[in-house]
């Protein structure tokens, strides 16, 4: 009897575990499909942000804030696969480099995403007394993030020591973002940019563009496989950026004449291409 019951139990157990296995398999497949859909959505949103004007992107995310979260989950997963993170490199630069260390600084993180730079310095007992970070993005994921389009910053002229663009020169009007950073930086203030390598036809053109505004290049770190890290210093009082775009200017920036380039926006697109994914 005992044996019989035992036999029955193991039969039940077998069928239960078979059922469990089936359910587990189905569950796993569901989760994998869900991940794939989220990954596709991230790529779609990423491409969208690189191919529209920031005003349009802002309107879109205001209406669909949950998509901004999907974007940032996908973004974080992607950066995790990189050997180093741009934000990690920038924090290191601000902490260890002679230009910045032991100085009182107002730092503006333009297109801050999850606001990791502010979080880092706020939580550091010693450095929080020196470094004040203000974080800006289209959507405020954290309460301390200021929700704004960085092509039009709510900051006074010459009010920041350091401005940062970490992979955030996204909109087709990204030249306006650069113009705003120039405006809010103090004379001799620093502009730190991390930009995806594959967006740049030549790194020189990008450097010429920024130095052509009235900046000096101090650092160009290409050691990372995915991004380049730049440090510029504002050396002019007035931005030379929005001057007429004549062939001489195009030549200065691109090192060659391009009769098709008649406006700043198309020059911008020529220098930093949108980050688009290969279709799978
Ligand atoms: N700097 C962060 C996030 C990079 S993702 C990091 O390195 O981890 C790029 C971010 O730039 C996104 O959060 C996007 O919303 C922001 N961004 C792009 N254009 C913007 C604009 N016009 N105004 C505000 N934020 C912008």
PDB file of C-alpha atoms and ligand atoms in Angstrom:
ATOM      1  CA  UNK A   1       0.000   0.000   0.000  1.00  0.00           C
ATOM      2  CA  UNK A   2       2.657   2.325   1.067  1.00  0.00           C
ATOM      3  CA  UNK A   3       4.582   1.427  -1.995  1.00  0.00           C
ATOM      4  CA  UNK A   4       1.523   1.947  -4.206  1.00  0.00           C
ATOM      5  CA  UNK A   5       0.892   5.410  -2.842  1.00  0.00           C
ATOM      6  CA  UNK A   6       4.517   6.183  -3.310  1.00  0.00           C
ATOM      7  CA  UNK A   7       4.271   4.948  -6.879  1.00  0.00           C
ATOM      8  CA  UNK A   8       1.257   7.152  -7.527  1.00  0.00           C
ATOM      9  CA  UNK A   9       2.969  10.162  -6.048  1.00  0.00           C
ATOM     10  CA  UNK A  10       5.982   9.840  -8.230  1.00  0.00           C
ATOM     11  CA  UNK A  11       3.650   9.468 -11.248  1.00  0.00           C
ATOM     12  CA  UNK A  12       1.936  12.716 -10.191  1.00  0.00           C
ATOM     13  CA  UNK A  13       5.238  14.352  -9.572  1.00  0.00           C
ATOM     14  CA  UNK A  14       6.400  13.359 -12.987  1.00  0.00           C
ATOM     15  CA  UNK A  15       3.359  14.821 -14.687  1.00  0.00           C
ATOM     16  CA  UNK A  16       3.546  17.976 -12.523  1.00  0.00           C
ATOM     17  CA  UNK A  17       7.182  18.469 -13.299  1.00  0.00           C
ATOM     18  CA  UNK A  18       6.461  17.888 -16.990  1.00  0.00           C
ATOM     19  CA  UNK A  19       3.724  20.513 -16.794  1.00  0.00           C
ATOM     20  CA  UNK A  20       6.032  22.837 -14.870  1.00  0.00           C
ATOM     21  CA  UNK A  21       8.751  22.433 -17.428  1.00  0.00           C
ATOM     22  CA  UNK A  22       6.315  23.269 -20.219  1.00  0.00           C
ATOM     23  CA  UNK A  23       5.071  26.323 -18.359  1.00  0.00           C
ATOM     24  CA  UNK A  24       8.591  27.429 -17.565  1.00  0.00           C
ATOM     25  CA  UNK A  25       9.591  27.059 -21.196  1.00  0.00           C
ATOM     26  CA  UNK A  26       6.582  29.088 -22.325  1.00  0.00           C
ATOM     27  CA  UNK A  27       7.323  31.719 -19.694  1.00  0.00           C
ATOM     28  CA  UNK A  28      10.941  31.950 -20.786  1.00  0.00           C
ATOM     29  CA  UNK A  29       9.923  32.316 -24.418  1.00  0.00           C
ATOM     30  CA  UNK A  30       7.463  35.052 -23.449  1.00  0.00           C
ATOM     31  CA  UNK A  31      10.180  36.905 -21.561  1.00  0.00           C
ATOM     32  CA  UNK A  32      12.631  36.565 -24.440  1.00  0.00           C
ATOM     33  CA  UNK A  33      10.025  37.879 -26.908  1.00  0.00           C
ATOM     34  CA  UNK A  34       9.248  40.753 -24.571  1.00  0.00           C
ATOM     35  CA  UNK A  35      12.975  41.612 -24.357  1.00  0.00           C
ATOM     36  CA  UNK A  36      13.217  41.526 -28.131  1.00  0.00           C
ATOM     37  CA  UNK A  37      10.238  43.865 -28.501  1.00  0.00           C
ATOM     38  CA  UNK A  38      11.716  46.255 -25.929  1.00  0.00           C
ATOM     39  CA  UNK A  39      15.072  46.129 -27.761  1.00  0.00           C
ATOM     40  CA  UNK A  40      13.363  46.979 -31.051  1.00  0.00           C
ATOM     41  CA  UNK A  41      11.467  49.805 -29.401  1.00  0.00           C
ATOM     42  CA  UNK A  42      14.711  51.181 -27.970  1.00  0.00           C
ATOM     43  CA  UNK A  43      16.359  51.136 -31.414  1.00  0.00           C
ATOM     44  CA  UNK A  44      13.320  52.799 -32.949  1.00  0.00           C
ATOM     45  CA  UNK A  45      13.249  55.559 -30.315  1.00  0.00           C
ATOM     46  CA  UNK A  46      16.996  56.047 -30.575  1.00  0.00           C
ATOM     47  CA  UNK A  47      16.791  56.477 -34.330  1.00  0.00           C
ATOM     48  CA  UNK A  48      13.819  58.799 -33.902  1.00  0.00           C
ATOM     49  CA  UNK A  49      15.731  61.081 -31.531  1.00  0.00           C
ATOM     50  CA  UNK A  50      18.650  61.325 -33.934  1.00  0.00           C
ATOM     51  CA  UNK A  51      16.487  62.218 -36.907  1.00  0.00           C
ATOM     52  CA  UNK A  52      14.063  64.843 -35.602  1.00  0.00           C
ATOM     53  CA  UNK A  53      14.329  68.326 -34.186  1.00  0.00           C
ATOM     54  CA  UNK A  54      14.489  68.360 -30.378  1.00  0.00           C
ATOM     55  CA  UNK A  55      11.229  70.307 -30.176  1.00  0.00           C
ATOM     56  CA  UNK A  56       9.442  67.389 -31.807  1.00  0.00           C
ATOM     57  CA  UNK A  57      11.184  64.846 -29.565  1.00  0.00           C
ATOM     58  CA  UNK A  58      10.188  66.830 -26.482  1.00  0.00           C
ATOM     59  CA  UNK A  59       6.530  66.913 -27.565  1.00  0.00           C
ATOM     60  CA  UNK A  60       6.611  63.185 -28.254  1.00  0.00           C
ATOM     61  CA  UNK A  61       8.014  62.234 -24.842  1.00  0.00           C
ATOM     62  CA  UNK A  62       5.693  64.632 -23.021  1.00  0.00           C
ATOM     63  CA  UNK A  63       2.813  62.674 -24.526  1.00  0.00           C
ATOM     64  CA  UNK A  64       4.469  59.267 -24.017  1.00  0.00           C
ATOM     65  CA  UNK A  65       6.655  59.412 -20.892  1.00  0.00           C
ATOM     66  CA  UNK A  66       6.671  55.588 -20.575  1.00  0.00           C
ATOM     67  CA  UNK A  67       8.615  55.437 -23.857  1.00  0.00           C
ATOM     68  CA  UNK A  68      11.359  57.519 -22.304  1.00  0.00           C
ATOM     69  CA  UNK A  69      11.753  54.829 -19.617  1.00  0.00           C
ATOM     70  CA  UNK A  70      11.892  52.111 -22.300  1.00  0.00           C
ATOM     71  CA  UNK A  71      14.532  54.174 -24.097  1.00  0.00           C
ATOM     72  CA  UNK A  72      16.681  54.478 -20.975  1.00  0.00           C
ATOM     73  CA  UNK A  73      16.391  50.809 -20.020  1.00  0.00           C
ATOM     74  CA  UNK A  74      17.598  49.889 -23.519  1.00  0.00           C
ATOM     75  CA  UNK A  75      20.291  52.547 -23.393  1.00  0.00           C
ATOM     76  CA  UNK A  76      21.654  51.257 -20.078  1.00  0.00           C
ATOM     77  CA  UNK A  77      21.700  47.677 -21.417  1.00  0.00           C
ATOM     78  CA  UNK A  78      23.677  48.821 -24.427  1.00  0.00           C
ATOM     79  CA  UNK A  79      26.236  50.824 -22.460  1.00  0.00           C
ATOM     80  CA  UNK A  80      26.765  47.842 -20.149  1.00  0.00           C
ATOM     81  CA  UNK A  81      28.195  45.973 -23.122  1.00  0.00           C
ATOM     82  CA  UNK A  82      30.781  48.693 -23.790  1.00  0.00           C
ATOM     83  CA  UNK A  83      34.221  48.232 -22.227  1.00  0.00           C
ATOM     84  CA  UNK A  84      33.940  51.640 -20.507  1.00  0.00           C
ATOM     85  CA  UNK A  85      31.084  54.049 -19.971  1.00  0.00           C
ATOM     86  CA  UNK A  86      31.316  57.695 -21.067  1.00  0.00           C
ATOM     87  CA  UNK A  87      29.810  58.840 -17.762  1.00  0.00           C
ATOM     88  CA  UNK A  88      32.424  56.839 -15.824  1.00  0.00           C
ATOM     89  CA  UNK A  89      35.184  58.478 -17.864  1.00  0.00           C
ATOM     90  CA  UNK A  90      33.743  61.955 -17.308  1.00  0.00           C
ATOM     91  CA  UNK A  91      33.454  61.441 -13.547  1.00  0.00           C
ATOM     92  CA  UNK A  92      37.069  60.288 -13.504  1.00  0.00           C
ATOM     93  CA  UNK A  93      38.127  63.335 -15.500  1.00  0.00           C
ATOM     94  CA  UNK A  94      36.325  65.747 -13.160  1.00  0.00           C
ATOM     95  CA  UNK A  95      37.726  64.000 -10.098  1.00  0.00           C
ATOM     96  CA  UNK A  96      41.306  63.358 -11.127  1.00  0.00           C
ATOM     97  CA  UNK A  97      42.321  65.831 -13.798  1.00  0.00           C
ATOM     98  CA  UNK A  98      44.364  68.822 -12.694  1.00  0.00           C
ATOM     99  CA  UNK A  99      42.107  71.243 -14.589  1.00  0.00           C
ATOM    100  CA  UNK A 100      39.181  70.375 -12.388  1.00  0.00           C
ATOM    101  CA  UNK A 101      40.338  68.866  -9.128  1.00  0.00           C
ATOM    102  CA  UNK A 102      40.064  70.875  -5.922  1.00  0.00           C
ATOM    103  CA  UNK A 103      38.181  73.694  -7.626  1.00  0.00           C
ATOM    104  CA  UNK A 104      34.706  74.998  -6.886  1.00  0.00           C
ATOM    105  CA  UNK A 105      32.720  74.226 -10.012  1.00  0.00           C
ATOM    106  CA  UNK A 106      29.226  74.619 -11.366  1.00  0.00           C
ATOM    107  CA  UNK A 107      28.794  71.733 -13.794  1.00  0.00           C
ATOM    108  CA  UNK A 108      25.876  71.432 -16.217  1.00  0.00           C
ATOM    109  CA  UNK A 109      25.084  67.942 -17.464  1.00  0.00           C
ATOM    110  CA  UNK A 110      23.200  68.576 -20.696  1.00  0.00           C
ATOM    111  CA  UNK A 111      21.117  65.562 -21.741  1.00  0.00           C
ATOM    112  CA  UNK A 112      21.871  63.817 -18.459  1.00  0.00           C
ATOM    113  CA  UNK A 113      19.666  60.728 -18.941  1.00  0.00           C
ATOM    114  CA  UNK A 114      19.443  59.108 -15.506  1.00  0.00           C
ATOM    115  CA  UNK A 115      21.463  61.921 -13.911  1.00  0.00           C
ATOM    116  CA  UNK A 116      24.320  59.674 -12.803  1.00  0.00           C
ATOM    117  CA  UNK A 117      26.927  62.441 -12.717  1.00  0.00           C
ATOM    118  CA  UNK A 118      24.909  64.561 -10.295  1.00  0.00           C
ATOM    119  CA  UNK A 119      24.117  61.499  -8.192  1.00  0.00           C
ATOM    120  CA  UNK A 120      27.802  60.607  -7.973  1.00  0.00           C
ATOM    121  CA  UNK A 121      28.984  64.025  -6.776  1.00  0.00           C
ATOM    122  CA  UNK A 122      26.010  64.593  -4.472  1.00  0.00           C
ATOM    123  CA  UNK A 123      26.847  61.370  -2.662  1.00  0.00           C
ATOM    124  CA  UNK A 124      30.518  62.198  -2.226  1.00  0.00           C
ATOM    125  CA  UNK A 125      31.012  63.957   1.119  1.00  0.00           C
ATOM    126  CA  UNK A 126      34.147  65.848   0.099  1.00  0.00           C
ATOM    127  CA  UNK A 127      33.412  66.585  -3.563  1.00  0.00           C
ATOM    128  CA  UNK A 128      29.813  67.668  -3.000  1.00  0.00           C
ATOM    129  CA  UNK A 129      31.259  70.741  -1.267  1.00  0.00           C
ATOM    130  CA  UNK A 130      33.217  71.625  -4.392  1.00  0.00           C
ATOM    131  CA  UNK A 131      31.149  70.426  -7.317  1.00  0.00           C
ATOM    132  CA  UNK A 132      27.542  71.473  -7.897  1.00  0.00           C
ATOM    133  CA  UNK A 133      25.942  69.581 -10.762  1.00  0.00           C
ATOM    134  CA  UNK A 134      22.790  70.727 -12.536  1.00  0.00           C
ATOM    135  CA  UNK A 135      21.186  68.075 -14.715  1.00  0.00           C
ATOM    136  CA  UNK A 136      18.936  68.666 -17.716  1.00  0.00           C
ATOM    137  CA  UNK A 137      16.974  66.359 -19.968  1.00  0.00           C
ATOM    138  CA  UNK A 138      13.798  66.207 -22.043  1.00  0.00           C
ATOM    139  CA  UNK A 139      12.106  64.132 -19.330  1.00  0.00           C
ATOM    140  CA  UNK A 140      12.964  64.203 -15.629  1.00  0.00           C
ATOM    141  CA  UNK A 141      13.442  60.572 -14.601  1.00  0.00           C
ATOM    142  CA  UNK A 142      14.670  61.716 -11.160  1.00  0.00           C
ATOM    143  CA  UNK A 143      13.247  64.584  -9.095  1.00  0.00           C
ATOM    144  CA  UNK A 144      16.444  66.646  -9.282  1.00  0.00           C
ATOM    145  CA  UNK A 145      16.568  66.622 -13.094  1.00  0.00           C
ATOM    146  CA  UNK A 146      15.447  69.830 -14.774  1.00  0.00           C
ATOM    147  CA  UNK A 147      13.055  69.057 -17.598  1.00  0.00           C
ATOM    148  CA  UNK A 148      14.062  71.155 -20.574  1.00  0.00           C
ATOM    149  CA  UNK A 149      15.130  71.148 -24.199  1.00  0.00           C
ATOM    150  CA  UNK A 150      18.858  71.830 -24.040  1.00  0.00           C
ATOM    151  CA  UNK A 151      18.670  73.840 -27.258  1.00  0.00           C
ATOM    152  CA  UNK A 152      17.159  76.540 -25.045  1.00  0.00           C
ATOM    153  CA  UNK A 153      18.606  76.427 -21.544  1.00  0.00           C
ATOM    154  CA  UNK A 154      17.085  78.208 -18.541  1.00  0.00           C
ATOM    155  CA  UNK A 155      20.536  79.455 -17.508  1.00  0.00           C
ATOM    156  CA  UNK A 156      22.221  82.861 -17.547  1.00  0.00           C
ATOM    157  CA  UNK A 157      25.056  83.723 -19.892  1.00  0.00           C
ATOM    158  CA  UNK A 158      28.501  82.860 -18.524  1.00  0.00           C
ATOM    159  CA  UNK A 159      27.115  81.053 -15.459  1.00  0.00           C
ATOM    160  CA  UNK A 160      28.805  77.603 -15.654  1.00  0.00           C
ATOM    161  CA  UNK A 161      32.341  76.359 -15.260  1.00  0.00           C
ATOM    162  CA  UNK A 162      31.804  73.063 -17.063  1.00  0.00           C
ATOM    163  CA  UNK A 163      29.209  71.918 -19.607  1.00  0.00           C
ATOM    164  CA  UNK A 164      28.868  68.249 -20.506  1.00  0.00           C
ATOM    165  CA  UNK A 165      27.348  66.476 -23.500  1.00  0.00           C
ATOM    166  CA  UNK A 166      27.649  62.766 -22.901  1.00  0.00           C
ATOM    167  CA  UNK A 167      26.236  61.111 -26.027  1.00  0.00           C
ATOM    168  CA  UNK A 168      23.503  63.736 -26.007  1.00  0.00           C
ATOM    169  CA  UNK A 169      24.100  65.717 -29.224  1.00  0.00           C
ATOM    170  CA  UNK A 170      21.119  63.945 -30.700  1.00  0.00           C
ATOM    171  CA  UNK A 171      18.578  66.213 -32.396  1.00  0.00           C
ATOM    172  CA  UNK A 172      19.135  67.364 -35.975  1.00  0.00           C
ATOM    173  CA  UNK A 173      19.463  70.819 -34.398  1.00  0.00           C
ATOM    174  CA  UNK A 174      22.354  69.718 -32.156  1.00  0.00           C
ATOM    175  CA  UNK A 175      24.327  72.781 -33.293  1.00  0.00           C
ATOM    176  CA  UNK A 176      21.869  74.845 -31.242  1.00  0.00           C
ATOM    177  CA  UNK A 177      22.809  72.745 -28.190  1.00  0.00           C
ATOM    178  CA  UNK A 178      26.465  73.580 -28.773  1.00  0.00           C
ATOM    179  CA  UNK A 179      25.583  77.263 -29.164  1.00  0.00           C
ATOM    180  CA  UNK A 180      23.749  77.182 -25.811  1.00  0.00           C
ATOM    181  CA  UNK A 181      26.688  75.500 -24.072  1.00  0.00           C
ATOM    182  CA  UNK A 182      28.958  78.233 -25.410  1.00  0.00           C
ATOM    183  CA  UNK A 183      26.566  80.907 -24.132  1.00  0.00           C
ATOM    184  CA  UNK A 184      26.243  79.544 -20.586  1.00  0.00           C
ATOM    185  CA  UNK A 185      29.941  78.786 -20.131  1.00  0.00           C
ATOM    186  CA  UNK A 186      32.165  81.302 -18.381  1.00  0.00           C
ATOM    187  CA  UNK A 187      35.191  82.527 -20.304  1.00  0.00           C
ATOM    188  CA  UNK A 188      37.834  79.813 -19.868  1.00  0.00           C
ATOM    189  CA  UNK A 189      35.111  77.394 -18.827  1.00  0.00           C
ATOM    190  CA  UNK A 190      35.303  73.846 -20.148  1.00  0.00           C
ATOM    191  CA  UNK A 191      33.131  71.862 -22.503  1.00  0.00           C
ATOM    192  CA  UNK A 192      33.357  68.081 -22.120  1.00  0.00           C
ATOM    193  CA  UNK A 193      31.928  65.995 -24.949  1.00  0.00           C
ATOM    194  CA  UNK A 194      31.688  62.216 -25.274  1.00  0.00           C
ATOM    195  CA  UNK A 195      30.534  61.275 -28.752  1.00  0.00           C
ATOM    196  CA  UNK A 196      30.021  58.001 -30.573  1.00  0.00           C
ATOM    197  CA  UNK A 197      32.989  57.333 -32.863  1.00  0.00           C
ATOM    198  CA  UNK A 198      30.957  55.937 -35.731  1.00  0.00           C
ATOM    199  CA  UNK A 199      28.918  59.158 -36.009  1.00  0.00           C
ATOM    200  CA  UNK A 200      31.964  61.130 -37.114  1.00  0.00           C
ATOM    201  CA  UNK A 201      33.125  60.996 -40.703  1.00  0.00           C
ATOM    202  CA  UNK A 202      36.360  62.422 -39.467  1.00  0.00           C
ATOM    203  CA  UNK A 203      37.082  63.441 -35.910  1.00  0.00           C
ATOM    204  CA  UNK A 204      38.990  66.464 -37.218  1.00  0.00           C
ATOM    205  CA  UNK A 205      35.837  67.930 -38.751  1.00  0.00           C
ATOM    206  CA  UNK A 206      34.042  67.729 -35.423  1.00  0.00           C
ATOM    207  CA  UNK A 207      36.978  69.347 -33.651  1.00  0.00           C
ATOM    208  CA  UNK A 208      37.112  72.106 -36.287  1.00  0.00           C
ATOM    209  CA  UNK A 209      33.417  72.738 -35.811  1.00  0.00           C
ATOM    210  CA  UNK A 210      33.728  73.274 -32.056  1.00  0.00           C
ATOM    211  CA  UNK A 211      36.986  75.205 -32.165  1.00  0.00           C
ATOM    212  CA  UNK A 212      35.440  77.320 -34.940  1.00  0.00           C
ATOM    213  CA  UNK A 213      32.877  78.565 -32.402  1.00  0.00           C
ATOM    214  CA  UNK A 214      35.592  80.141 -30.296  1.00  0.00           C
ATOM    215  CA  UNK A 215      36.939  77.232 -28.303  1.00  0.00           C
ATOM    216  CA  UNK A 216      40.358  75.689 -27.893  1.00  0.00           C
ATOM    217  CA  UNK A 217      40.835  71.920 -27.804  1.00  0.00           C
ATOM    218  CA  UNK A 218      42.609  70.608 -24.705  1.00  0.00           C
ATOM    219  CA  UNK A 219      42.002  66.874 -24.915  1.00  0.00           C
ATOM    220  CA  UNK A 220      41.027  64.342 -27.563  1.00  0.00           C
ATOM    221  CA  UNK A 221      40.975  60.851 -26.138  1.00  0.00           C
ATOM    222  CA  UNK A 222      40.329  58.179 -28.747  1.00  0.00           C
ATOM    223  CA  UNK A 223      41.445  55.156 -26.773  1.00  0.00           C
ATOM    224  CA  UNK A 224      37.935  53.827 -26.254  1.00  0.00           C
ATOM    225  CA  UNK A 225      36.546  51.637 -29.024  1.00  0.00           C
ATOM    226  CA  UNK A 226      33.070  53.192 -28.995  1.00  0.00           C
ATOM    227  CA  UNK A 227      33.384  56.870 -28.159  1.00  0.00           C
ATOM    228  CA  UNK A 228      35.776  59.810 -28.240  1.00  0.00           C
ATOM    229  CA  UNK A 229      36.171  62.062 -25.220  1.00  0.00           C
ATOM    230  CA  UNK A 230      36.950  65.733 -25.840  1.00  0.00           C
ATOM    231  CA  UNK A 231      37.698  68.664 -23.574  1.00  0.00           C
ATOM    232  CA  UNK A 232      37.442  72.177 -25.013  1.00  0.00           C
ATOM    233  CA  UNK A 233      38.008  75.554 -23.382  1.00  0.00           C
ATOM    234  CA  UNK A 234      35.970  78.633 -24.215  1.00  0.00           C
ATOM    235  CA  UNK A 235      38.501  81.220 -25.308  1.00  0.00           C
ATOM    236  CA  UNK A 236      36.349  83.802 -27.129  1.00  0.00           C
ATOM    237  CA  UNK A 237      33.773  86.103 -25.603  1.00  0.00           C
ATOM    238  CA  UNK A 238      31.393  85.937 -28.517  1.00  0.00           C
ATOM    239  CA  UNK A 239      30.347  82.762 -30.258  1.00  0.00           C
ATOM    240  CA  UNK A 240      31.517  82.852 -33.862  1.00  0.00           C
ATOM    241  CA  UNK A 241      29.093  80.143 -34.690  1.00  0.00           C
ATOM    242  CA  UNK A 242      26.111  81.663 -36.339  1.00  0.00           C
ATOM    243  CA  UNK A 243      28.096  83.824 -38.671  1.00  0.00           C
ATOM    244  CA  UNK A 244      27.296  83.460 -42.356  1.00  0.00           C
ATOM    245  CA  UNK A 245      27.930  80.000 -43.681  1.00  0.00           C
ATOM    246  CA  UNK A 246      29.970  80.827 -46.730  1.00  0.00           C
ATOM    247  CA  UNK A 247      32.259  78.533 -48.673  1.00  0.00           C
ATOM    248  CA  UNK A 248      35.285  79.879 -46.809  1.00  0.00           C
ATOM    249  CA  UNK A 249      33.728  78.853 -43.506  1.00  0.00           C
ATOM    250  CA  UNK A 250      32.766  75.421 -44.855  1.00  0.00           C
ATOM    251  CA  UNK A 251      36.331  75.005 -46.053  1.00  0.00           C
ATOM    252  CA  UNK A 252      37.694  76.001 -42.627  1.00  0.00           C
ATOM    253  CA  UNK A 253      35.574  73.376 -40.931  1.00  0.00           C
ATOM    254  CA  UNK A 254      35.590  70.510 -43.407  1.00  0.00           C
ATOM    255  CA  UNK A 255      38.964  71.208 -44.988  1.00  0.00           C
ATOM    256  CA  UNK A 256      37.178  71.177 -48.350  1.00  0.00           C
ATOM    257  CA  UNK A 257      34.532  73.146 -50.184  1.00  0.00           C
ATOM    258  CA  UNK A 258      31.079  71.647 -50.446  1.00  0.00           C
ATOM    259  CA  UNK A 259      28.736  73.636 -52.665  1.00  0.00           C
ATOM    260  CA  UNK A 260      25.734  71.702 -51.306  1.00  0.00           C
ATOM    261  CA  UNK A 261      26.166  73.028 -47.796  1.00  0.00           C
ATOM    262  CA  UNK A 262      24.114  76.173 -47.590  1.00  0.00           C
ATOM    263  CA  UNK A 263      22.886  76.115 -44.019  1.00  0.00           C
ATOM    264  CA  UNK A 264      24.137  75.172 -40.552  1.00  0.00           C
ATOM    265  CA  UNK A 265      21.762  72.267 -40.171  1.00  0.00           C
ATOM    266  CA  UNK A 266      23.072  70.436 -43.232  1.00  0.00           C
ATOM    267  CA  UNK A 267      26.645  71.186 -42.159  1.00  0.00           C
ATOM    268  CA  UNK A 268      25.756  69.688 -38.776  1.00  0.00           C
ATOM    269  CA  UNK A 269      24.400  66.523 -40.390  1.00  0.00           C
ATOM    270  CA  UNK A 270      27.548  66.208 -42.464  1.00  0.00           C
ATOM    271  CA  UNK A 271      29.772  66.368 -39.372  1.00  0.00           C
ATOM    272  CA  UNK A 272      27.811  64.147 -36.974  1.00  0.00           C
ATOM    273  CA  UNK A 273      25.697  61.529 -38.643  1.00  0.00           C
ATOM    274  CA  UNK A 274      22.668  60.125 -36.841  1.00  0.00           C
ATOM    275  CA  UNK A 275      23.285  56.940 -34.901  1.00  0.00           C
ATOM    276  CA  UNK A 276      21.080  54.461 -36.717  1.00  0.00           C
ATOM    277  CA  UNK A 277      21.034  50.715 -36.289  1.00  0.00           C
ATOM    278  CA  UNK A 278      21.506  48.177 -38.999  1.00  0.00           C
ATOM    279  CA  UNK A 279      18.178  46.615 -39.878  1.00  0.00           C
ATOM    280  CA  UNK A 280      18.023  43.042 -38.579  1.00  0.00           C
TER     281      UNK A 280
HETATM  282  N1  LIG B   1      24.265  61.608 -20.759  1.00  0.00           N
HETATM  283  C1  LIG B   1      23.700  60.344 -20.378  1.00  0.00           C
HETATM  284  C2  LIG B   1      22.506  59.947 -21.248  1.00  0.00           C
HETATM  285  C3  LIG B   1      22.855  59.749 -22.707  1.00  0.00           C
HETATM  286  S1  LIG B   1      21.417  59.288 -23.669  1.00  0.00           S
HETATM  287  C4  LIG B   1      24.751  59.267 -20.417  1.00  0.00           C
HETATM  288  O1  LIG B   1      25.818  59.452 -20.978  1.00  0.00           O
HETATM  289  O2  LIG B   1      24.491  58.188 -19.865  1.00  0.00           O
HETATM  290  C5  LIG B   1      21.139  60.822 -24.446  1.00  0.00           C
HETATM  291  C6  LIG B   1      20.252  61.737 -23.634  1.00  0.00           C
HETATM  292  O3  LIG B   1      20.276  63.016 -24.247  1.00  0.00           O
HETATM  293  C7  LIG B   1      18.807  61.272 -23.591  1.00  0.00           C
HETATM  294  O4  LIG B   1      18.377  61.172 -22.269  1.00  0.00           O
HETATM  295  C8  LIG B   1      18.079  62.379 -24.344  1.00  0.00           C
HETATM  296  O5  LIG B   1      16.780  62.604 -23.868  1.00  0.00           O
HETATM  297  C9  LIG B   1      18.990  63.570 -24.103  1.00  0.00           C
HETATM  298  N2  LIG B   1      18.765  64.644 -25.073  1.00  0.00           N
HETATM  299  C10 LIG B   1      18.963  64.620 -26.401  1.00  0.00           C
HETATM  300  N3  LIG B   1      18.562  65.786 -26.952  1.00  0.00           N
HETATM  301  C11 LIG B   1      18.080  66.551 -25.932  1.00  0.00           C
HETATM  302  C12 LIG B   1      17.514  67.853 -25.854  1.00  0.00           C
HETATM  303  N4  LIG B   1      17.320  68.602 -26.923  1.00  0.00           N
HETATM  304  N5  LIG B   1      17.172  68.331 -24.640  1.00  0.00           N
HETATM  305  C13 LIG B   1      17.345  67.587 -23.522  1.00  0.00           C
HETATM  306  N6  LIG B   1      17.872  66.347 -23.531  1.00  0.00           N
HETATM  307  C14 LIG B   1      18.240  65.838 -24.723  1.00  0.00           C
END
